[in-house]
PDB file of C-alpha atoms in Angstrom:
ATOM      1  CA  MET A   1      12.145  -9.929   2.145  1.00  0.00           C
ATOM      2  CA  THR A   2      12.119  -7.885  -1.046  1.00  0.00           C
ATOM      3  CA  THR A   3      12.274  -4.299  -2.273  1.00  0.00           C
ATOM      4  CA  VAL A   4       8.912  -2.702  -3.035  1.00  0.00           C
ATOM      5  CA  VAL A   5       9.067   0.299  -5.360  1.00  0.00           C
ATOM      6  CA  ALA A   6       5.921   2.442  -5.435  1.00  0.00           C
ATOM      7  CA  PHE A   7       5.683   4.652  -8.530  1.00  0.00           C
ATOM      8  CA  HIS A   8       3.358   7.648  -8.247  1.00  0.00           C
ATOM      9  CA  ALA A   9       2.411  10.742 -10.193  1.00  0.00           C
ATOM     10  CA  HIS A  10       2.486  13.470  -7.518  1.00  0.00           C
ATOM     11  CA  PRO A  11       3.456  13.931  -3.872  1.00  0.00           C
ATOM     12  CA  ASP A  12       0.473  12.820  -1.701  1.00  0.00           C
ATOM     13  CA  ASP A  13      -0.607  10.110  -4.191  1.00  0.00           C
ATOM     14  CA  GLU A  14       1.732   7.706  -2.412  1.00  0.00           C
ATOM     15  CA  VAL A  15      -0.363   8.072   0.759  1.00  0.00           C
ATOM     16  CA  LEU A  16      -3.814   8.232  -0.804  1.00  0.00           C
ATOM     17  CA  LEU A  17      -3.412   5.122  -2.961  1.00  0.00           C
ATOM     18  CA  THR A  18      -0.786   2.962  -1.252  1.00  0.00           C
ATOM     19  CA  GLY A  19       0.105   4.519   2.114  1.00  0.00           C
ATOM     20  CA  GLY A  20      -1.265   1.700   4.238  1.00  0.00           C
ATOM     21  CA  THR A  21       0.339  -0.949   2.050  1.00  0.00           C
ATOM     22  CA  LEU A  22       3.735   0.757   2.215  1.00  0.00           C
ATOM     23  CA  ALA A  23       3.534   1.194   5.991  1.00  0.00           C
ATOM     24  CA  ARG A  24       2.678  -2.469   6.446  1.00  0.00           C
ATOM     25  CA  ALA A  25       5.364  -3.610   3.987  1.00  0.00           C
ATOM     26  CA  ALA A  26       8.015  -1.570   5.805  1.00  0.00           C
ATOM     27  CA  ALA A  27       6.862  -2.860   9.203  1.00  0.00           C
ATOM     28  CA  GLU A  28       7.116  -6.434   7.941  1.00  0.00           C
ATOM     29  CA  GLY A  29      10.735  -5.917   6.923  1.00  0.00           C
ATOM     30  CA  HIS A  30      10.545  -5.108   3.211  1.00  0.00           C
ATOM     31  CA  ARG A  31      12.594  -2.238   1.797  1.00  0.00           C
ATOM     32  CA  VAL A  32      10.215   0.452   0.545  1.00  0.00           C
ATOM     33  CA  VAL A  33      11.187   2.997  -2.118  1.00  0.00           C
ATOM     34  CA  ILE A  34       8.878   5.762  -3.379  1.00  0.00           C
ATOM     35  CA  VAL A  35       9.348   7.225  -6.862  1.00  0.00           C
ATOM     36  CA  VAL A  36       7.316  10.221  -8.055  1.00  0.00           C
ATOM     37  CA  ALA A  37       7.193  11.337 -11.667  1.00  0.00           C
ATOM     38  CA  THR A  38       6.511  14.979 -10.793  1.00  0.00           C
ATOM     39  CA  ASP A  39       7.181  17.393  -7.956  1.00  0.00           C
ATOM     40  CA  GLY A  40       3.498  18.368  -8.024  1.00  0.00           C
ATOM     41  CA  LEU A  41       4.196  21.912  -9.232  1.00  0.00           C
ATOM     42  CA  MET A  42       2.664  23.489 -12.322  1.00  0.00           C
ATOM     43  CA  ASP A  43       5.253  26.257 -12.700  1.00  0.00           C
ATOM     44  CA  ALA A  44       9.025  26.592 -12.595  1.00  0.00           C
ATOM     45  CA  ALA A  45      10.560  24.972  -9.532  1.00  0.00           C
ATOM     46  CA  PRO A  46      12.155  27.239  -6.917  1.00  0.00           C
ATOM     47  CA  ASP A  47      15.815  26.871  -5.989  1.00  0.00           C
ATOM     48  CA  GLY A  48      16.437  23.944  -3.697  1.00  0.00           C
ATOM     49  CA  GLU A  49      13.918  21.255  -2.844  1.00  0.00           C
ATOM     50  CA  THR A  50      10.313  22.134  -3.617  1.00  0.00           C
ATOM     51  CA  PRO A  51       7.830  22.323  -0.725  1.00  0.00           C
ATOM     52  CA  ARG A  52       5.808  19.373  -1.968  1.00  0.00           C
ATOM     53  CA  LEU A  53       8.883  17.151  -2.281  1.00  0.00           C
ATOM     54  CA  ALA A  54       9.846  18.110   1.271  1.00  0.00           C
ATOM     55  CA  GLU A  55       6.358  17.064   2.382  1.00  0.00           C
ATOM     56  CA  LEU A  56       6.782  13.819   0.465  1.00  0.00           C
ATOM     57  CA  ARG A  57      10.000  13.035   2.318  1.00  0.00           C
ATOM     58  CA  ALA A  58       8.279  13.704   5.641  1.00  0.00           C
ATOM     59  CA  ALA A  59       5.374  11.428   4.689  1.00  0.00           C
ATOM     60  CA  ALA A  60       7.768   8.748   3.428  1.00  0.00           C
ATOM     61  CA  ALA A  61       9.585   8.756   6.765  1.00  0.00           C
ATOM     62  CA  VAL A  62       6.282   8.207   8.572  1.00  0.00           C
ATOM     63  CA  LEU A  63       5.475   5.266   6.291  1.00  0.00           C
ATOM     64  CA  GLY A  64       8.913   3.724   6.781  1.00  0.00           C
ATOM     65  CA  ALA A  65      10.202   4.241   3.235  1.00  0.00           C
ATOM     66  CA  ARG A  66      13.979   4.118   2.897  1.00  0.00           C
ATOM     67  CA  ARG A  67      14.374   6.218  -0.259  1.00  0.00           C
ATOM     68  CA  VAL A  68      12.482   8.865  -2.266  1.00  0.00           C
ATOM     69  CA  VAL A  69      13.220   9.608  -5.938  1.00  0.00           C
ATOM     70  CA  HIS A  70      11.828  12.355  -8.213  1.00  0.00           C
ATOM     71  CA  LEU A  71      12.104  11.574 -11.928  1.00  0.00           C
ATOM     72  CA  GLY A  72      12.334  15.268 -12.807  1.00  0.00           C
ATOM     73  CA  TYR A  73       9.009  16.119 -14.463  1.00  0.00           C
ATOM     74  CA  ALA A  74       6.414  18.820 -13.812  1.00  0.00           C
ATOM     75  CA  ASN A  75       2.747  18.324 -12.986  1.00  0.00           C
ATOM     76  CA  SER A  76       0.591  18.202 -16.140  1.00  0.00           C
ATOM     77  CA  GLY A  77      -2.593  19.358 -14.402  1.00  0.00           C
ATOM     78  CA  HIS A  78      -6.070  17.877 -14.673  1.00  0.00           C
ATOM     79  CA  GLY A  79      -8.804  19.170 -16.938  1.00  0.00           C
ATOM     80  CA  ALA A  80      -9.410  20.198 -20.514  1.00  0.00           C
ATOM     81  CA  ILE A  81      -6.444  22.586 -20.789  1.00  0.00           C
ATOM     82  CA  LEU A  82      -2.889  21.274 -21.050  1.00  0.00           C
ATOM     83  CA  HIS A  83      -0.630  24.235 -20.319  1.00  0.00           C
ATOM     84  CA  PRO A  84       2.767  24.763 -21.978  1.00  0.00           C
ATOM     85  CA  ASP A  85       5.759  23.261 -20.234  1.00  0.00           C
ATOM     86  CA  PRO A  86       7.421  25.410 -17.565  1.00  0.00           C
ATOM     87  CA  PRO A  87      10.837  26.733 -18.649  1.00  0.00           C
ATOM     88  CA  ASP A  88      12.884  24.316 -16.537  1.00  0.00           C
ATOM     89  CA  ARG A  89      11.356  20.887 -17.242  1.00  0.00           C
ATOM     90  CA  ALA A  90       8.748  18.992 -19.255  1.00  0.00           C
ATOM     91  CA  ARG A  91       5.296  18.139 -18.060  1.00  0.00           C
ATOM     92  CA  PHE A  92       5.091  14.426 -17.392  1.00  0.00           C
ATOM     93  CA  VAL A  93       2.350  13.734 -19.922  1.00  0.00           C
ATOM     94  CA  ARG A  94       4.579  15.173 -22.679  1.00  0.00           C
ATOM     95  CA  ALA A  95       7.571  13.050 -21.694  1.00  0.00           C
ATOM     96  CA  ASP A  96       8.690  10.387 -24.114  1.00  0.00           C
ATOM     97  CA  THR A  97       7.391   7.142 -22.603  1.00  0.00           C
ATOM     98  CA  GLU A  98      10.566   5.228 -23.405  1.00  0.00           C
ATOM     99  CA  GLU A  99      12.766   7.921 -21.850  1.00  0.00           C
ATOM    100  CA  ALA A 100      10.650   8.138 -18.678  1.00  0.00           C
ATOM    101  CA  ALA A 101      10.530   4.356 -18.429  1.00  0.00           C
ATOM    102  CA  GLY A 102      14.304   4.285 -18.743  1.00  0.00           C
ATOM    103  CA  ARG A 103      14.641   6.656 -15.777  1.00  0.00           C
ATOM    104  CA  LEU A 104      12.355   4.498 -13.657  1.00  0.00           C
ATOM    105  CA  ALA A 105      13.992   1.259 -14.856  1.00  0.00           C
ATOM    106  CA  ALA A 106      17.359   2.572 -13.673  1.00  0.00           C
ATOM    107  CA  VAL A 107      15.948   2.905 -10.146  1.00  0.00           C
ATOM    108  CA  LEU A 108      14.333  -0.530 -10.335  1.00  0.00           C
ATOM    109  CA  ARG A 109      17.636  -2.136 -11.382  1.00  0.00           C
ATOM    110  CA  GLU A 110      19.633  -0.245  -8.761  1.00  0.00           C
ATOM    111  CA  GLU A 111      17.216  -1.385  -6.056  1.00  0.00           C
ATOM    112  CA  GLY A 112      16.828  -4.942  -7.340  1.00  0.00           C
ATOM    113  CA  ALA A 113      13.073  -4.408  -7.075  1.00  0.00           C
ATOM    114  CA  GLY A 114      10.977  -7.521  -6.555  1.00  0.00           C
ATOM    115  CA  LEU A 115       7.679  -5.665  -6.827  1.00  0.00           C
ATOM    116  CA  LEU A 116       6.541  -2.490  -8.576  1.00  0.00           C
ATOM    117  CA  LEU A 117       3.362  -0.729  -7.500  1.00  0.00           C
ATOM    118  CA  SER A 118       1.865   1.392 -10.269  1.00  0.00           C
ATOM    119  CA  TYR A 119      -1.633   2.520 -11.408  1.00  0.00           C
ATOM    120  CA  ASP A 120      -4.492   0.878 -13.266  1.00  0.00           C
ATOM    121  CA  ALA A 121      -5.079   1.563 -16.952  1.00  0.00           C
ATOM    122  CA  ARG A 122      -7.566   4.378 -16.257  1.00  0.00           C
ATOM    123  CA  GLY A 123      -5.170   6.119 -13.930  1.00  0.00           C
ATOM    124  CA  GLY A 124      -7.866   5.864 -11.276  1.00  0.00           C
ATOM    125  CA  TYR A 125     -10.074   8.847 -12.053  1.00  0.00           C
ATOM    126  CA  GLY A 126      -8.366   9.646 -15.348  1.00  0.00           C
ATOM    127  CA  HIS A 127      -5.770  12.284 -14.444  1.00  0.00           C
ATOM    128  CA  ARG A 128      -3.419  12.450 -17.433  1.00  0.00           C
ATOM    129  CA  ASP A 129      -0.352  12.013 -15.224  1.00  0.00           C
ATOM    130  CA  HIS A 130      -1.889   8.929 -13.593  1.00  0.00           C
ATOM    131  CA  VAL A 131      -2.554   7.344 -16.977  1.00  0.00           C
ATOM    132  CA  LYS A 132       1.053   8.100 -17.906  1.00  0.00           C
ATOM    133  CA  VAL A 133       2.240   6.390 -14.689  1.00  0.00           C
ATOM    134  CA  HIS A 134       0.434   3.244 -15.828  1.00  0.00           C
ATOM    135  CA  GLN A 135       2.125   3.356 -19.233  1.00  0.00           C
ATOM    136  CA  VAL A 136       5.592   4.212 -17.950  1.00  0.00           C
ATOM    137  CA  GLY A 137       5.372   1.753 -15.060  1.00  0.00           C
ATOM    138  CA  ARG A 138       4.537  -1.216 -17.277  1.00  0.00           C
ATOM    139  CA  ARG A 139       7.320  -0.413 -19.719  1.00  0.00           C
ATOM    140  CA  ALA A 140       9.892   0.173 -16.961  1.00  0.00           C
ATOM    141  CA  ALA A 141       9.044  -3.180 -15.375  1.00  0.00           C
ATOM    142  CA  GLU A 142       9.672  -4.852 -18.738  1.00  0.00           C
ATOM    143  CA  LEU A 143      13.006  -3.068 -19.182  1.00  0.00           C
ATOM    144  CA  ALA A 144      14.198  -3.900 -15.659  1.00  0.00           C
ATOM    145  CA  GLY A 145      12.755  -7.421 -15.524  1.00  0.00           C
ATOM    146  CA  VAL A 146      10.703  -6.787 -12.371  1.00  0.00           C
ATOM    147  CA  PRO A 147       8.946 -10.080 -11.572  1.00  0.00           C
ATOM    148  CA  ARG A 148       5.697  -8.596 -10.243  1.00  0.00           C
ATOM    149  CA  VAL A 149       3.652  -5.489 -11.005  1.00  0.00           C
ATOM    150  CA  LEU A 150       0.546  -4.629  -9.004  1.00  0.00           C
ATOM    151  CA  GLU A 151      -1.498  -1.640 -10.100  1.00  0.00           C
ATOM    152  CA  ALA A 152      -3.194   0.450  -7.411  1.00  0.00           C
ATOM    153  CA  THR A 153      -6.892   1.092  -7.866  1.00  0.00           C
ATOM    154  CA  MET A 154     -10.223   1.060  -6.002  1.00  0.00           C
ATOM    155  CA  PRO A 155     -13.434  -0.895  -6.586  1.00  0.00           C
ATOM    156  CA  ARG A 156     -16.005   1.397  -8.172  1.00  0.00           C
ATOM    157  CA  ASP A 157     -18.657   0.497  -5.627  1.00  0.00           C
ATOM    158  CA  VAL A 158     -16.332   1.651  -2.830  1.00  0.00           C
ATOM    159  CA  VAL A 159     -15.713   4.950  -4.637  1.00  0.00           C
ATOM    160  CA  GLU A 160     -19.456   5.478  -5.050  1.00  0.00           C
ATOM    161  CA  ARG A 161     -20.090   4.806  -1.346  1.00  0.00           C
ATOM    162  CA  LEU A 162     -17.358   7.207  -0.280  1.00  0.00           C
ATOM    163  CA  VAL A 163     -18.721   9.931  -2.549  1.00  0.00           C
ATOM    164  CA  ARG A 164     -22.213   9.432  -1.095  1.00  0.00           C
ATOM    165  CA  LEU A 165     -20.774   9.697   2.425  1.00  0.00           C
ATOM    166  CA  VAL A 166     -18.930  12.917   1.558  1.00  0.00           C
ATOM    167  CA  ARG A 167     -22.148  14.403   0.187  1.00  0.00           C
ATOM    168  CA  LEU A 168     -24.155  13.241   3.218  1.00  0.00           C
ATOM    169  CA  LEU A 169     -21.655  14.981   5.514  1.00  0.00           C
ATOM    170  CA  ARG A 170     -21.844  18.095   3.299  1.00  0.00           C
ATOM    171  CA  ILE A 171     -18.106  18.198   2.768  1.00  0.00           C
ATOM    172  CA  PRO A 172     -17.331  20.403  -0.267  1.00  0.00           C
ATOM    173  CA  PHE A 173     -16.221  18.164  -3.118  1.00  0.00           C
ATOM    174  CA  ARG A 174     -16.377  18.726  -6.876  1.00  0.00           C
ATOM    175  CA  TYR A 175     -17.056  15.552  -8.804  1.00  0.00           C
ATOM    176  CA  ASP A 176     -18.604  14.224 -12.002  1.00  0.00           C
ATOM    177  CA  PRO A 177     -21.138  11.437 -11.225  1.00  0.00           C
ATOM    178  CA  ASP A 178     -20.617   9.858 -14.635  1.00  0.00           C
ATOM    179  CA  LEU A 179     -16.850   9.831 -14.131  1.00  0.00           C
ATOM    180  CA  VAL A 180     -17.230   8.169 -10.716  1.00  0.00           C
ATOM    181  CA  ARG A 181     -19.240   5.350 -12.294  1.00  0.00           C
ATOM    182  CA  THR A 182     -16.614   4.667 -14.963  1.00  0.00           C
ATOM    183  CA  SER A 183     -13.352   5.351 -13.112  1.00  0.00           C
ATOM    184  CA  TYR A 184     -11.071   2.988 -11.216  1.00  0.00           C
ATOM    185  CA  THR A 185     -11.890  -0.739 -11.551  1.00  0.00           C
ATOM    186  CA  ALA A 186     -14.872  -3.067 -11.410  1.00  0.00           C
ATOM    187  CA  ARG A 187     -14.725  -5.195  -8.258  1.00  0.00           C
ATOM    188  CA  ALA A 188     -14.631  -8.391 -10.304  1.00  0.00           C
ATOM    189  CA  SER A 189     -11.303  -7.301 -11.793  1.00  0.00           C
ATOM    190  CA  ILE A 190      -9.588  -6.602  -8.458  1.00  0.00           C
ATOM    191  CA  THR A 191      -6.964  -9.292  -7.844  1.00  0.00           C
ATOM    192  CA  HIS A 192      -5.392  -8.320  -4.488  1.00  0.00           C
ATOM    193  CA  THR A 193      -6.448  -6.566  -1.296  1.00  0.00           C
ATOM    194  CA  VAL A 194      -4.247  -5.271   1.516  1.00  0.00           C
ATOM    195  CA  ASP A 195      -5.722  -4.900   5.000  1.00  0.00           C
ATOM    196  CA  PHE A 196      -3.702  -2.214   6.791  1.00  0.00           C
ATOM    197  CA  ARG A 197      -6.052  -1.315   9.651  1.00  0.00           C
ATOM    198  CA  ARG A 198      -3.243  -1.874  12.189  1.00  0.00           C
ATOM    199  CA  PHE A 199      -1.320   0.876  10.388  1.00  0.00           C
ATOM    200  CA  ALA A 200      -4.214   3.331   9.964  1.00  0.00           C
ATOM    201  CA  ALA A 201      -2.629   5.880  12.318  1.00  0.00           C
ATOM    202  CA  ARG A 202       0.546   5.819  10.243  1.00  0.00           C
ATOM    203  CA  LYS A 203      -1.314   6.453   6.987  1.00  0.00           C
ATOM    204  CA  ARG A 204      -3.302   9.269   8.615  1.00  0.00           C
ATOM    205  CA  ALA A 205      -0.090  10.885   9.920  1.00  0.00           C
ATOM    206  CA  ALA A 206       1.578  10.577   6.511  1.00  0.00           C
ATOM    207  CA  LEU A 207      -1.432  12.264   4.907  1.00  0.00           C
ATOM    208  CA  ALA A 208      -1.187  15.106   7.434  1.00  0.00           C
ATOM    209  CA  ALA A 209       2.457  15.611   6.403  1.00  0.00           C
ATOM    210  CA  HIS A 210       1.207  16.958   3.048  1.00  0.00           C
ATOM    211  CA  ARG A 211       0.243  20.229   4.684  1.00  0.00           C
ATOM    212  CA  SER A 212       0.048  22.269   1.476  1.00  0.00           C
ATOM    213  CA  GLN A 213      -2.624  19.913   0.111  1.00  0.00           C
ATOM    214  CA  LEU A 214      -4.778  20.331   3.202  1.00  0.00           C
ATOM    215  CA  GLY A 215      -5.299  23.963   2.261  1.00  0.00           C
ATOM    216  CA  THR A 216      -5.687  23.904  -1.518  1.00  0.00           C
ATOM    217  CA  GLY A 217      -6.921  21.592  -4.246  1.00  0.00           C
ATOM    218  CA  ARG A 218     -10.036  19.620  -5.048  1.00  0.00           C
ATOM    219  CA  LEU A 219      -9.533  17.114  -2.244  1.00  0.00           C
ATOM    220  CA  ALA A 220      -8.461  19.585   0.449  1.00  0.00           C
ATOM    221  CA  PRO A 221     -11.796  19.639   2.360  1.00  0.00           C
ATOM    222  CA  VAL A 222     -11.946  15.831   2.364  1.00  0.00           C
ATOM    223  CA  MET A 223      -8.297  15.505   3.424  1.00  0.00           C
ATOM    224  CA  ARG A 224      -8.810  17.944   6.310  1.00  0.00           C
ATOM    225  CA  VAL A 225     -11.644  15.786   7.619  1.00  0.00           C
ATOM    226  CA  LEU A 226      -9.659  12.554   7.210  1.00  0.00           C
ATOM    227  CA  VAL A 227      -6.603  13.696   9.178  1.00  0.00           C
ATOM    228  CA  ARG A 228      -8.851  14.682  12.117  1.00  0.00           C
ATOM    229  CA  LEU A 229     -10.523  11.285  12.380  1.00  0.00           C
ATOM    230  CA  PRO A 230      -9.549   8.994  15.262  1.00  0.00           C
ATOM    231  CA  ALA A 231      -7.296   6.214  13.986  1.00  0.00           C
ATOM    232  CA  PRO A 232      -9.895   3.431  14.571  1.00  0.00           C
ATOM    233  CA  VAL A 233     -12.504   5.361  12.554  1.00  0.00           C
ATOM    234  CA  PHE A 234      -9.965   6.152   9.840  1.00  0.00           C
ATOM    235  CA  GLY A 235      -9.096   2.462   9.648  1.00  0.00           C
ATOM    236  CA  TRP A 236     -12.731   1.390   9.595  1.00  0.00           C
ATOM    237  CA  LEU A 237     -13.485   3.722   6.689  1.00  0.00           C
ATOM    238  CA  LEU A 238     -10.249   3.399   4.705  1.00  0.00           C
ATOM    239  CA  GLY A 239      -8.430   0.361   6.077  1.00  0.00           C
ATOM    240  CA  ARG A 240      -7.971  -1.490   2.787  1.00  0.00           C
ATOM    241  CA  GLU A 241      -6.151  -0.841  -0.464  1.00  0.00           C
ATOM    242  CA  TRP A 242      -6.708  -2.655  -3.739  1.00  0.00           C
ATOM    243  CA  PHE A 243      -4.594  -3.752  -6.681  1.00  0.00           C
ATOM    244  CA  VAL A 244      -4.810  -5.418 -10.073  1.00  0.00           C
ATOM    245  CA  GLU A 245      -2.077  -7.876 -11.072  1.00  0.00           C
ATOM    246  CA  ALA A 246      -0.552  -6.584 -14.303  1.00  0.00           C
ATOM    247  CA  ARG A 247       0.663  -9.991 -15.448  1.00  0.00           C
ATOM    248  CA  ALA A 248       1.274 -13.482 -14.120  1.00  0.00           C
ATOM    249  CA  ALA A 249       3.900 -13.486 -11.374  1.00  0.00           C
ATOM    250  CA  THR A 250       7.302 -14.995 -12.082  1.00  0.00           C
ATOM    251  CA  GLY A 251       9.739 -16.397  -9.548  1.00  0.00           C
ATOM    252  CA  SER A 252       9.178 -16.642  -5.806  1.00  0.00           C
ATOM    253  CA  ASP A 253       6.531 -14.497  -4.149  1.00  0.00           C
ATOM    254  CA  ALA A 254       8.222 -12.680  -1.270  1.00  0.00           C
ATOM    255  CA  VAL A 255       5.144 -10.578  -0.466  1.00  0.00           C
ATOM    256  CA  ALA A 256       2.490 -13.298  -0.506  1.00  0.00           C
ATOM    257  CA  GLY A 257       1.526 -12.600   3.102  1.00  0.00           C
ATOM    258  CA  LEU A 258       1.002  -8.897   2.410  1.00  0.00           C
ATOM    259  CA  PHE A 259      -1.124  -8.974  -0.723  1.00  0.00           C
ATOM    260  CA  ARG A 260      -4.107 -11.254  -0.187  1.00  0.00           C
ATOM    261  CA  PRO A 261      -5.701 -12.536  -3.414  1.00  0.00           C
ATOM    262  CA  THR A 262      -9.267 -11.269  -3.735  1.00  0.00           C
ATOM    263  CA  SER A 263     -11.778 -14.086  -4.040  1.00  0.00           C
TER     264      SER A 263
END
């Protein structure tokens, strides 16, 4: 058994990109820790725990995670405009990479992490905070000496098929066709696949825990449809998650049975 640390940009990303993997890892006896760079908010945080972090803790409990950590940054937003920092904290994209990596490395050392899950070089669809997660994650793994880093992504052909399905079902969804064709990762570059169909109901329930995101945001209409799907249908549509190995593994592979190399 090992400790799997999943590093994400915002609350709900942990479910969308790695929820099935984390549920399966926890069920198989691994310790699962979720770290988010931001609390998901664009403005100053209210007193006490923010609503989105509370939702994250609820989702993490569903997935079987043992610990949730927020690195202390604000959401940087997606789009052409990068707004000034809120008065109480920096936006993640403006954070010094070495400082942010140091914060994450401290968690990795404390946990004795055997595996870090991060993001691919494009940050999936290019959100500035997701790209920053890739940069900070790689550096933190170096600082903490984590033996394996797998970067969450999706094959582009899968993304294109899902977008076509969303359009066919007339679910409102704003997207850039050119961005879809160049985002995420070419299938030939995918190194590992996780089949989590047995845990589809758990991922669906964790997604439903992010109630604020079911009502607002670009993905809200899609998320509302997903959480209403029967678990077998959810698993049939979304029962796999994909990763790219950041570098050659060192030491023993405690999660070999979980992450199947992609042929």
